[in-house]
Coordinates of C-alpha atoms in Angstrom, one line a residue:
M96 CA 114.8 110.3 185.2
S97 CA 112.3 108.3 183.3
P98 CA 112.6 104.6 183.3
D99 CA 113.9 102.9 180.1
S100 CA 111.0 101.9 177.9
S101 CA 112.3 98.3 177.8
E102 CA 111.6 98.0 181.4
L103 CA 107.9 99.0 181.0
G104 CA 105.3 96.3 180.7
P105 CA 103.3 95.8 177.5
Q106 CA 100.4 98.0 178.7
S107 CA 102.8 100.8 179.6
Q108 CA 104.5 100.6 176.2
E109 CA 101.2 101.0 174.4
M110 CA 100.5 104.1 176.5
A111 CA 103.9 105.6 175.8
E112 CA 103.9 108.7 173.5
P113 CA 105.1 107.9 170.0
K114 CA 108.2 109.7 168.8
A115 CA 107.8 112.6 166.4
R116 CA 107.9 111.8 162.7
K117 CA 109.8 113.6 160.0
A118 CA 108.0 115.4 157.2
C119 CA 106.6 113.3 154.3
I120 CA 108.4 113.2 151.0
N121 CA 106.1 115.8 149.3
C122 CA 106.4 118.4 152.2
R123 CA 110.1 117.9 152.5
R124 CA 110.6 118.5 148.8
Q125 CA 108.7 121.7 149.1
K126 CA 110.4 122.6 152.4
M127 CA 107.0 123.1 154.0
K128 CA 105.8 122.1 157.5
C129 CA 104.1 118.7 157.5
R130 CA 100.9 118.6 159.6
I131 CA 98.8 115.5 160.3
D132 CA 95.4 116.0 161.8
N133 CA 94.4 112.4 162.0
G134 CA 95.4 109.1 160.3
N135 CA 98.5 108.9 158.2
V136 CA 97.9 111.6 155.6
C137 CA 99.1 115.1 156.0
R138 CA 96.9 118.2 155.1
R139 CA 98.9 119.1 152.0
C140 CA 98.8 115.6 150.5
Q141 CA 95.1 115.3 151.4
R142 CA 94.2 118.5 149.5
S143 CA 96.4 117.5 146.5
G144 CA 95.1 114.0 146.3
V145 CA 98.5 112.4 146.2
P146 CA 100.0 109.6 148.3
C147 CA 101.5 110.7 151.5
I148 CA 104.7 108.8 152.1
F149 CA 107.1 109.0 155.1
V150 CA 110.7 107.9 155.0
P151 CA 111.3 105.5 157.8
R152 CA 113.6 106.4 160.7
A153 CA 116.8 104.6 160.9
N154 CA 115.5 102.0 163.3
A155 CA 112.2 101.4 161.5
A156 CA 111.6 98.2 159.7
Q157 CA 109.8 99.5 156.6
V158 CA 108.3 102.4 154.8
I159 CA 105.0 103.6 156.3
L160 CA 102.5 103.4 153.4
P161 CA 99.3 105.3 154.0
A162 CA 95.9 104.2 153.1
P163 CA 95.0 105.1 149.5
V164 CA 93.5 108.5 149.1
T165 CA 90.1 108.5 147.4
N166 CA 89.7 111.4 145.0
P167 CA 86.1 111.3 143.6
A168 CA 87.1 113.2 140.4
S169 CA 90.1 110.8 139.8
V170 CA 87.9 107.8 140.3
E171 CA 85.3 109.0 137.8
F172 CA 88.0 109.8 135.3
N173 CA 89.4 106.3 135.5
K174 CA 86.0 104.8 135.1
D175 CA 85.3 106.9 132.0
V176 CA 88.7 105.9 130.5
L177 CA 87.9 102.2 131.1
R178 CA 84.4 102.6 129.7
R179 CA 85.8 104.1 126.5
L180 CA 88.5 101.5 126.2
K181 CA 85.8 98.8 126.5
I182 CA 83.8 100.4 123.7
I183 CA 86.9 100.4 121.4
E184 CA 87.7 96.7 122.3
D185 CA 84.1 95.6 121.6
Y186 CA 84.1 97.5 118.3
L187 CA 87.3 95.8 117.2
G188 CA 86.3 92.4 118.6
L189 CA 89.4 92.3 120.9
P190 CA 89.4 90.1 124.0
R191 CA 90.1 91.6 127.4
A192 CA 93.1 90.2 129.3
D193 CA 91.3 89.9 132.6
D194 CA 88.6 87.6 131.3
H195 CA 88.7 83.8 131.8
A196 CA 86.9 80.9 130.1
T197 CA 86.6 77.3 131.0
S198 CA 86.0 75.7 127.6
D199 CA 87.5 75.9 124.1
S200 CA 84.4 74.6 122.3
V201 CA 81.5 76.6 121.1
T202 CA 78.9 73.9 121.8
S203 CA 79.1 70.4 123.3
R204 CA 79.2 69.0 119.8
G205 CA 82.4 70.9 119.1
D206 CA 84.3 69.4 122.0
A207 CA 87.6 67.9 121.1
P208 CA 90.2 66.2 123.3
G209 CA 93.3 68.2 124.0
D210 CA 91.7 71.6 123.7
E211 CA 93.6 74.1 125.8
E212 CA 91.8 76.6 128.0
L213 CA 91.4 80.1 126.6
P214 CA 90.8 83.4 128.2
E215 CA 87.2 84.2 128.3
D216 CA 86.2 86.5 125.4
S217 CA 84.9 90.0 125.6
R218 CA 81.3 90.7 124.9
A219 CA 82.2 91.3 121.2
L220 CA 83.7 87.8 120.9
R221 CA 80.7 86.3 122.6
S222 CA 78.7 87.6 119.6
L223 CA 81.2 85.9 117.4
W224 CA 80.5 82.6 119.2
D225 CA 76.8 83.0 118.6
A226 CA 77.5 83.1 114.9
V227 CA 79.8 80.1 115.1
A228 CA 77.2 78.2 117.0
C229 CA 74.7 78.9 114.2
L230 CA 77.1 77.7 111.5
E231 CA 77.7 74.6 113.5
R232 CA 74.0 73.8 113.8
I233 CA 73.4 74.1 110.1
T234 CA 76.4 72.1 109.0
P235 CA 76.0 68.3 108.8
T236 CA 78.2 66.7 111.4
A237 CA 79.6 64.1 109.1
S238 CA 80.8 66.6 106.5
V239 CA 83.4 68.4 108.6
D240 CA 86.1 67.7 111.2
P241 CA 84.9 68.8 114.7
V242 CA 88.3 70.6 115.2
I243 CA 87.1 73.5 113.1
W244 CA 84.7 74.5 115.8
R245 CA 87.5 75.0 118.4
K246 CA 87.5 78.5 119.9
S247 CA 91.3 78.7 119.6
T248 CA 91.1 77.9 115.9
I249 CA 88.3 80.3 115.1
K250 CA 89.7 83.1 117.2
H251 CA 93.0 82.8 115.3
L252 CA 91.4 82.9 111.9
W253 CA 89.1 85.8 112.9
L254 CA 92.0 87.9 114.2
T255 CA 94.3 87.0 111.4
F256 CA 91.8 88.1 108.8
H257 CA 91.5 91.5 110.5
D258 CA 95.2 91.8 110.7
A259 CA 95.8 91.0 107.1
M260 CA 92.4 91.7 105.5
P261 CA 92.5 91.5 101.7
G262 CA 91.9 94.8 100.0
L263 CA 88.4 95.5 98.7
H264 CA 88.8 98.4 96.3
F265 CA 85.1 99.2 96.4
L266 CA 85.2 99.6 100.2
P267 CA 88.2 101.9 100.7
K268 CA 87.5 102.2 104.4
R269 CA 88.4 99.1 106.4
Q270 CA 85.3 97.4 107.7
T271 CA 85.1 95.9 111.2
F272 CA 82.2 94.0 112.7
S273 CA 82.0 93.3 116.4
S274 CA 79.0 91.1 115.9
P275 CA 79.5 89.2 112.7
R276 CA 76.5 87.5 111.0
P277 CA 76.9 83.8 110.2
L278 CA 77.4 84.0 106.4
L279 CA 80.0 86.8 106.6
L280 CA 81.8 84.9 109.3
A281 CA 81.8 81.7 107.1
S282 CA 83.4 83.7 104.2
I283 CA 86.0 85.2 106.5
L284 CA 86.9 81.7 107.9
C285 CA 87.1 80.3 104.4
C286 CA 89.3 83.2 103.2
S287 CA 91.6 83.2 106.2
S288 CA 92.1 79.4 106.3
S289 CA 92.8 79.1 102.5
R290 CA 94.8 82.3 102.1
G291 CA 96.5 82.3 105.5
A292 CA 99.0 80.2 107.5
P293 CA 100.1 76.8 106.2
E294 CA 99.0 75.0 109.3
M295 CA 95.4 75.9 108.5
S296 CA 95.5 74.3 105.1
E297 CA 94.0 71.0 106.3
L298 CA 91.0 72.9 107.7
A299 CA 90.3 74.9 104.5
P300 CA 88.1 72.3 102.8
Y301 CA 85.9 72.0 105.8
Y302 CA 85.4 75.8 106.1
L303 CA 84.5 75.8 102.4
T304 CA 81.8 73.2 103.1
V305 CA 80.6 75.5 105.9
L306 CA 80.4 78.4 103.5
F307 CA 78.5 76.5 100.9
N308 CA 76.0 75.3 103.5
A309 CA 75.5 78.8 104.8
I310 CA 74.9 80.2 101.3
G311 CA 72.5 77.4 100.5
Q312 CA 70.5 78.2 103.6
L313 CA 69.5 81.5 102.1
S314 CA 67.3 79.7 99.7
I315 CA 65.5 77.7 102.4
P316 CA 62.4 79.2 103.9
N317 CA 62.7 80.2 107.6
S318 CA 66.3 79.0 107.8
E319 CA 68.4 80.0 110.7
I320 CA 70.8 81.9 108.4
G321 CA 68.0 84.0 107.0
R322 CA 66.3 86.9 108.8
P323 CA 62.7 87.9 108.6
A324 CA 62.0 91.4 107.2
D325 CA 60.5 92.6 110.5
D326 CA 63.7 91.8 112.5
P327 CA 64.9 95.1 114.1
H328 CA 68.5 94.3 113.0
S329 CA 67.6 93.1 109.5
E330 CA 69.5 96.0 107.9
E331 CA 72.8 95.1 109.5
W332 CA 72.2 91.4 108.8
A333 CA 71.5 92.2 105.1
F334 CA 74.6 94.4 104.8
Q335 CA 76.9 91.7 106.3
T336 CA 75.3 88.9 104.4
V337 CA 75.7 90.7 101.0
L338 CA 79.3 91.5 101.9
G339 CA 79.8 87.8 102.8
L340 CA 78.4 86.9 99.3
V341 CA 80.7 89.4 97.6
L342 CA 83.8 88.0 99.5
A343 CA 82.7 84.5 98.6
G344 CA 82.3 85.5 95.0
L345 CA 85.8 87.0 94.8
L346 CA 87.1 83.8 96.3
M347 CA 85.2 81.4 94.1
E348 CA 84.4 83.2 90.8
A349 CA 85.4 81.2 87.7
N350 CA 86.0 78.0 89.7
V351 CA 82.3 77.9 90.9
P352 CA 79.8 78.6 88.2
E353 CA 77.1 79.3 90.8
T354 CA 78.8 82.6 91.6
G355 CA 76.3 84.2 89.2
V356 CA 73.4 82.9 91.4
W357 CA 75.1 84.3 94.5
I358 CA 75.2 87.7 92.8
S359 CA 71.5 87.6 92.1
I360 CA 70.8 86.8 95.8
A361 CA 73.0 89.7 96.9
Y362 CA 71.2 92.1 94.6
R363 CA 67.8 91.1 95.9
L364 CA 68.9 91.5 99.5
I365 CA 70.2 95.0 98.7
L366 CA 66.9 96.0 97.1
E367 CA 64.8 94.6 100.0
H368 CA 66.9 95.9 103.0
C369 CA 68.7 99.1 101.9
P370 CA 67.4 101.8 104.2
P371 CA 65.3 104.7 102.6
H372 CA 67.7 107.3 104.0
I373 CA 71.5 106.9 104.1
D374 CA 73.7 109.3 106.2
E375 CA 77.2 109.3 107.6
K376 CA 76.2 106.9 110.4
S377 CA 74.8 104.3 108.0
R378 CA 76.7 101.5 106.4
D379 CA 78.0 102.4 103.0
W380 CA 75.3 100.7 100.9
R381 CA 76.4 102.6 97.7
K382 CA 79.9 101.1 97.9
L383 CA 78.4 97.7 98.6
F384 CA 76.2 97.9 95.6
T385 CA 79.3 98.8 93.5
G386 CA 81.0 95.8 94.9
V387 CA 78.2 93.5 93.8
Q388 CA 78.3 95.2 90.4
I389 CA 82.0 94.6 90.0
V390 CA 81.8 90.9 90.9
D391 CA 78.9 90.6 88.4
L392 CA 80.9 92.2 85.6
E393 CA 84.0 90.2 86.3
H394 CA 81.9 87.0 86.1
A395 CA 80.3 88.2 82.9
S396 CA 83.7 89.0 81.3
L397 CA 85.0 85.5 81.9
H398 CA 81.9 83.7 80.6
L399 CA 80.6 86.4 78.2
S400 CA 77.3 86.3 80.0
C401 CA 74.9 89.2 80.3
P402 CA 75.4 91.2 83.5
V403 CA 72.7 90.8 86.1
I404 CA 73.1 94.0 88.0
P405 CA 71.8 97.1 86.1
L406 CA 74.2 99.9 85.4
E407 CA 72.0 102.4 87.2
P408 CA 70.6 101.3 90.6
P409 CA 66.8 101.3 90.8
L410 CA 66.8 102.9 94.2
P411 CA 67.7 106.6 94.4
M412 CA 69.7 106.1 97.7
L413 CA 72.1 103.9 95.9
Q414 CA 72.9 106.4 93.2
V415 CA 76.6 107.5 93.0
S416 CA 78.1 110.4 91.1
H417 CA 78.6 109.7 87.4
R418 CA 82.2 111.0 87.9
D419 CA 82.9 108.3 90.4
Q420 CA 85.9 106.2 89.5
L421 CA 84.4 102.8 89.9
Y422 CA 81.1 103.9 88.3
R423 CA 82.9 105.0 85.2
L424 CA 84.8 101.7 85.0
S425 CA 81.6 99.7 85.5
R426 CA 79.8 101.7 82.8
M427 CA 82.4 100.9 80.3
M428 CA 82.4 97.2 81.2
H429 CA 78.6 97.0 81.2
T430 CA 78.1 98.7 77.8
G431 CA 80.9 96.7 76.1
L432 CA 80.0 93.2 77.5
T433 CA 76.3 93.7 76.9
H434 CA 77.1 94.2 73.2
F435 CA 79.0 91.0 72.8
T436 CA 76.9 88.6 74.9
G437 CA 74.4 86.2 73.5
R438 CA 76.3 85.3 70.3
G439 CA 77.8 82.1 71.5
L440 CA 81.4 83.4 71.3
P441 CA 84.0 81.2 73.0
T442 CA 85.0 82.7 76.3
I443 CA 88.3 83.4 78.1
W444 CA 87.4 80.7 80.7
S445 CA 86.8 78.2 78.0
C446 CA 90.5 78.4 77.2
F447 CA 91.3 77.0 80.7
T448 CA 88.7 74.2 80.6
G449 CA 89.8 73.0 77.1
Y450 CA 91.1 74.2 73.8
P451 CA 88.3 75.9 71.8
P452 CA 88.7 75.1 68.1
E453 CA 89.6 77.9 65.8
T454 CA 86.5 79.1 63.9
S455 CA 86.2 81.2 60.8
L456 CA 85.0 84.8 61.0
S457 CA 81.9 83.7 59.1
T458 CA 80.8 81.8 62.2
F459 CA 81.3 84.8 64.5
P460 CA 81.4 87.8 62.1
F461 CA 83.3 90.8 63.3
T462 CA 81.2 93.8 62.1
A463 CA 82.0 97.5 61.7
I464 CA 79.7 98.1 64.7
D465 CA 81.8 95.6 66.8
A466 CA 84.9 97.6 65.9
A467 CA 83.3 100.8 66.8
V468 CA 82.2 99.5 70.2
L469 CA 85.7 98.2 70.9
R470 CA 87.3 101.5 69.9
D471 CA 84.9 103.5 72.0
W472 CA 85.5 101.2 74.9
A473 CA 89.2 101.6 74.5
R474 CA 89.0 105.4 74.2
Q475 CA 87.0 105.7 77.4
L476 CA 89.4 103.4 79.2
D477 CA 92.4 105.5 78.1
E478 CA 90.6 108.7 79.3
W479 CA 89.7 107.0 82.6
L480 CA 93.4 106.2 83.2
V481 CA 94.4 109.8 82.5
E482 CA 91.8 111.2 84.8
F483 CA 92.2 109.0 87.8
S484 CA 95.9 108.3 87.8
K485 CA 96.9 111.9 88.3
A486 CA 94.7 112.9 91.2
E487 CA 96.9 114.9 93.7
E488 CA 95.0 113.7 96.7
D489 CA 95.5 110.0 95.9
T490 CA 98.3 108.0 97.4
E491 CA 100.8 105.9 95.4
E492 CA 98.7 102.8 96.4
D493 CA 95.6 104.4 95.0
R494 CA 97.3 105.2 91.7
G495 CA 98.8 101.8 91.5
L496 CA 95.3 100.3 91.9
V497 CA 94.0 102.5 89.1
F498 CA 96.8 101.4 86.8
R499 CA 96.2 97.7 87.6
Q500 CA 92.5 98.0 86.8
Y501 CA 93.4 99.7 83.5
V502 CA 95.9 97.0 82.4
L503 CA 93.5 94.2 83.3
H504 CA 90.5 95.7 81.6
R505 CA 92.6 96.6 78.6
L506 CA 93.4 93.0 78.1
V507 CA 89.7 92.1 78.4
V508 CA 88.9 94.5 75.5
L509 CA 91.6 93.1 73.3
S510 CA 90.6 89.5 74.1
I511 CA 86.9 89.6 73.2
Y512 CA 87.5 87.8 69.9
H513 CA 90.7 86.0 70.7
P514 CA 89.1 82.8 72.1
A515 CA 87.1 82.5 68.8
R516 CA 90.5 82.2 67.1
G517 CA 91.3 79.1 69.1
C518 CA 93.3 81.3 71.5
N519 CA 96.0 81.3 68.8
L520 CA 98.2 84.4 68.5
Y521 CA 99.2 83.3 65.0
S522 CA 95.7 82.6 63.7
N523 CA 95.1 83.4 60.0
S524 CA 92.3 85.8 61.0
I525 CA 94.6 88.0 63.2
T526 CA 96.5 90.9 61.7
P527 CA 100.1 91.8 62.7
E528 CA 98.8 94.9 64.3
E529 CA 96.4 93.0 66.5
Q530 CA 99.2 90.5 67.4
Y531 CA 101.5 93.3 68.5
E532 CA 98.8 95.1 70.6
L533 CA 97.6 92.0 72.2
L534 CA 101.1 90.7 73.1
L535 CA 102.1 94.1 74.4
S536 CA 99.0 94.2 76.7
A537 CA 99.6 90.7 77.8
R538 CA 103.2 91.5 78.9
A539 CA 101.9 94.5 80.8
T540 CA 99.4 92.3 82.6
L541 CA 101.9 89.6 83.4
K542 CA 104.2 92.2 85.0
L543 CA 101.5 93.2 87.5
H544 CA 102.3 90.2 89.6
L545 CA 106.0 91.0 90.0
N546 CA 105.8 93.6 92.8
D547 CA 102.2 93.6 93.8
N548 CA 101.4 91.1 96.6
S549 CA 97.9 92.5 97.1
I550 CA 96.5 90.6 94.1
W551 CA 94.3 87.8 95.4
S552 CA 90.9 87.7 93.8
N553 CA 90.2 84.9 91.3
W554 CA 89.4 87.3 88.4
D555 CA 92.8 89.0 88.7
L556 CA 94.6 85.7 88.8
V557 CA 92.7 84.3 85.8
M558 CA 93.5 87.4 83.7
I559 CA 97.2 87.4 84.6
T560 CA 97.4 83.7 83.8
W561 CA 95.5 84.4 80.5
A562 CA 98.2 87.0 79.8
A563 CA 100.9 84.5 80.5
L564 CA 99.4 82.0 78.0
I565 CA 99.6 84.7 75.3
V566 CA 103.2 85.6 76.2
I567 CA 104.1 81.9 75.9
Q568 CA 102.7 81.9 72.4
G569 CA 104.8 85.0 71.7
I570 CA 107.9 83.1 72.9
E571 CA 107.1 80.2 70.7
G572 CA 106.8 82.5 67.7
G573 CA 110.1 84.1 68.3
A574 CA 108.6 87.3 69.6
S575 CA 110.0 87.1 73.1
E576 CA 111.7 89.4 75.5
P577 CA 114.5 88.5 77.9
D578 CA 112.4 88.5 81.0
D579 CA 109.3 86.7 79.6
L580 CA 110.1 83.2 81.0
R581 CA 111.3 84.7 84.3
N582 CA 108.0 86.7 84.7
I583 CA 105.9 83.6 83.9
R584 CA 107.8 81.5 86.5
I585 CA 107.3 84.2 89.1
H586 CA 103.6 84.2 88.5
L587 CA 103.6 80.4 88.8
D588 CA 105.4 80.6 92.1
K589 CA 102.8 83.0 93.4
L590 CA 100.0 80.8 92.3
R591 CA 101.5 78.0 94.3
L592 CA 101.4 80.1 97.5
T593 CA 98.0 79.0 98.7
N594 CA 96.2 76.5 101.0
E595 CA 93.0 76.5 99.0
P596 CA 91.0 73.2 99.1
K597 CA 91.9 71.1 96.1
P598 CA 91.2 71.0 93.3
S599 CA 91.3 74.8 93.5
L600 CA 91.2 77.5 90.9
R601 CA 95.0 78.0 91.3
D602 CA 95.6 74.3 90.7
K603 CA 93.7 74.6 87.4
L604 CA 95.6 77.7 86.4
I605 CA 99.0 76.1 87.3
A606 CA 98.1 73.0 85.3
R607 CA 97.1 74.9 82.2
L608 CA 100.2 77.2 82.4
E609 CA 102.6 74.3 83.0
Q610 CA 101.1 72.4 80.1
S611 CA 101.7 75.4 77.8
I612 CA 105.2 76.1 79.0
Q613 CA 106.4 72.5 78.5
G614 CA 108.8 72.3 75.6
V615 CA 109.2 76.1 75.4
Q616 CA 112.9 76.8 75.1
T617 CA 114.8 80.0 75.9
P618 CA 114.7 82.1 72.7
S619 CA 117.8 82.2 70.6
P620 CA 120.1 85.3 70.8
S621 CA 119.0 86.4 67.3
A622 CA 115.4 86.4 68.5
L623 CA 116.3 88.4 71.6
N624 CA 118.1 90.9 69.5
D625 CA 115.1 91.5 67.3
P626 CA 111.9 90.4 69.0
M627 CA 108.6 91.0 67.2
G628 CA 107.7 93.9 69.5
L629 CA 110.7 96.0 68.3
A630 CA 110.7 94.8 64.7
M631 CA 107.0 95.5 64.3
S632 CA 107.2 98.8 66.0
R633 CA 109.1 100.3 63.0
S634 CA 106.7 99.1 60.3
L635 CA 103.2 98.8 61.7
D636 CA 100.3 101.2 61.0
Y637 CA 99.6 102.5 64.5
S638 CA 96.5 104.4 63.3
W639 CA 94.7 101.0 63.5
Q640 CA 95.5 100.4 67.2
I641 CA 92.6 101.0 69.5
F642 CA 94.6 101.9 72.6
D643 CA 97.0 104.7 73.4
Q644 CA 100.2 102.7 73.7
A645 CA 101.9 105.4 75.7
S646 CA 99.7 104.4 78.6
L647 CA 102.0 101.4 79.2
E648 CA 105.1 103.5 79.6
P649 CA 105.2 103.1 83.4
L650 CA 106.1 99.4 82.8
G651 CA 108.8 100.2 80.3
L652 CA 107.1 98.2 77.6
V653 CA 107.0 100.9 74.9
Q654 CA 109.1 103.7 73.6
P655 CA 106.9 106.6 72.6
M656 CA 109.1 107.8 69.7
E657 CA 108.9 104.4 68.0
L658 CA 105.2 104.1 68.5
N659 CA 104.7 107.4 66.8
G660 CA 106.7 106.2 63.9
G661 CA 109.8 108.2 64.9

């Protein structure tokens, strides 16, 4: 009889033969014999590359966990997945969770007490900090609060902008930049702080200063913002810099007269840095050129100045199809505005900076050629709406954008001579037909802001406010509709939703609108029962009107039978 193992010494216990194990979980599940040659992994689990786990005996303390099985194919697959994930993170500018940093400031000058420690950024965000450091170096220290250089603040603004990027209709594909250039970054920080969270409102004026300094650096020889032509990355730098100028123009047009100068700089950069060959891997320079052209035309329409950007690009690689939606719209605007510039006509923007005096038509004569230009402009705009609002492949959002552009540009056409009348809807030089068509178009423009929260560019806001001023005059003249005052107040409320540095464009629009709305009373029931729009619709000669009034049916502003004299 063998002695009890408890009576053996330590050395004898080590030499004792171990008890037989049961089968591992995998072999037991398959009801197969479990064989172990050496170590803790059976043959079947070794071949399958899966963990080999044994259920402990009743008197065992814990599960016997084998050493991990190294499968070369599995390891390579995991490495490949991680490599691809890193490429995606770098492209999107996302931080990796396993990184750690020790400081929240970009440079020593940006240190501020109380900064919390942040996770260290990925390689893409390190490129972001390079651009931030450049902006910090070129910005006078005394002109900004050092807190704007905190990594936590900049990272928040950067990611917020990409999460809620404002729509750029000339660039339908969302643009992302893992390595932003300084001027584009300055525009993004300015946009995100002024149009974003309320807690960032105090920083918005400082980021505006940073943006102005960055744009000014483009005119300084050998500045850090600029790039020499022989730089291997000059094409990417130029594309991002032009896009930054376009974004700045959309944010500042009307409120900053120098927007026209920025447009000229952007155009020059495109001509000098656009690659000779553009393929599917290149940046979309054609769309970028269209964006610069749009900002230029919007600037020209507010100030009745001559467009800087030519209708046809001088470089063949920038040519777009003549059937392109934005090209067609730009061609109409370019042709029409060029005809009316250089005459000294009062402008739409002049009605916000003061009250232009009403002038006689002898001062600014309206000729038969002028009438023909406006009618042709209107005809092309109507045809444009019909063609591009019914494309089957477009989404509802696309069609809504087309309709918005139509309504806004329609108001531009009808407003060419309105400032010369002192912005007076009841001027002696305006006919009842013109009154009706202008008021109808203004109501349509005002209604754009009711359900469309994507409206953010200065030009859109100016034109909608311009429409509200015309509608107010309609109310004062007894030609109101029940929802007019409500729609004006909705527009006012949306103008107030901003953190822009003061005095901002929105402040100017609000002040002008509130000044006009003071003293306006709700129309009497008799006026509501027979507003000018309905009374006139039964008696006017619609052959004079330059637009197809049925185009505004989606807004419920017109009744086709009445407009046709039925």
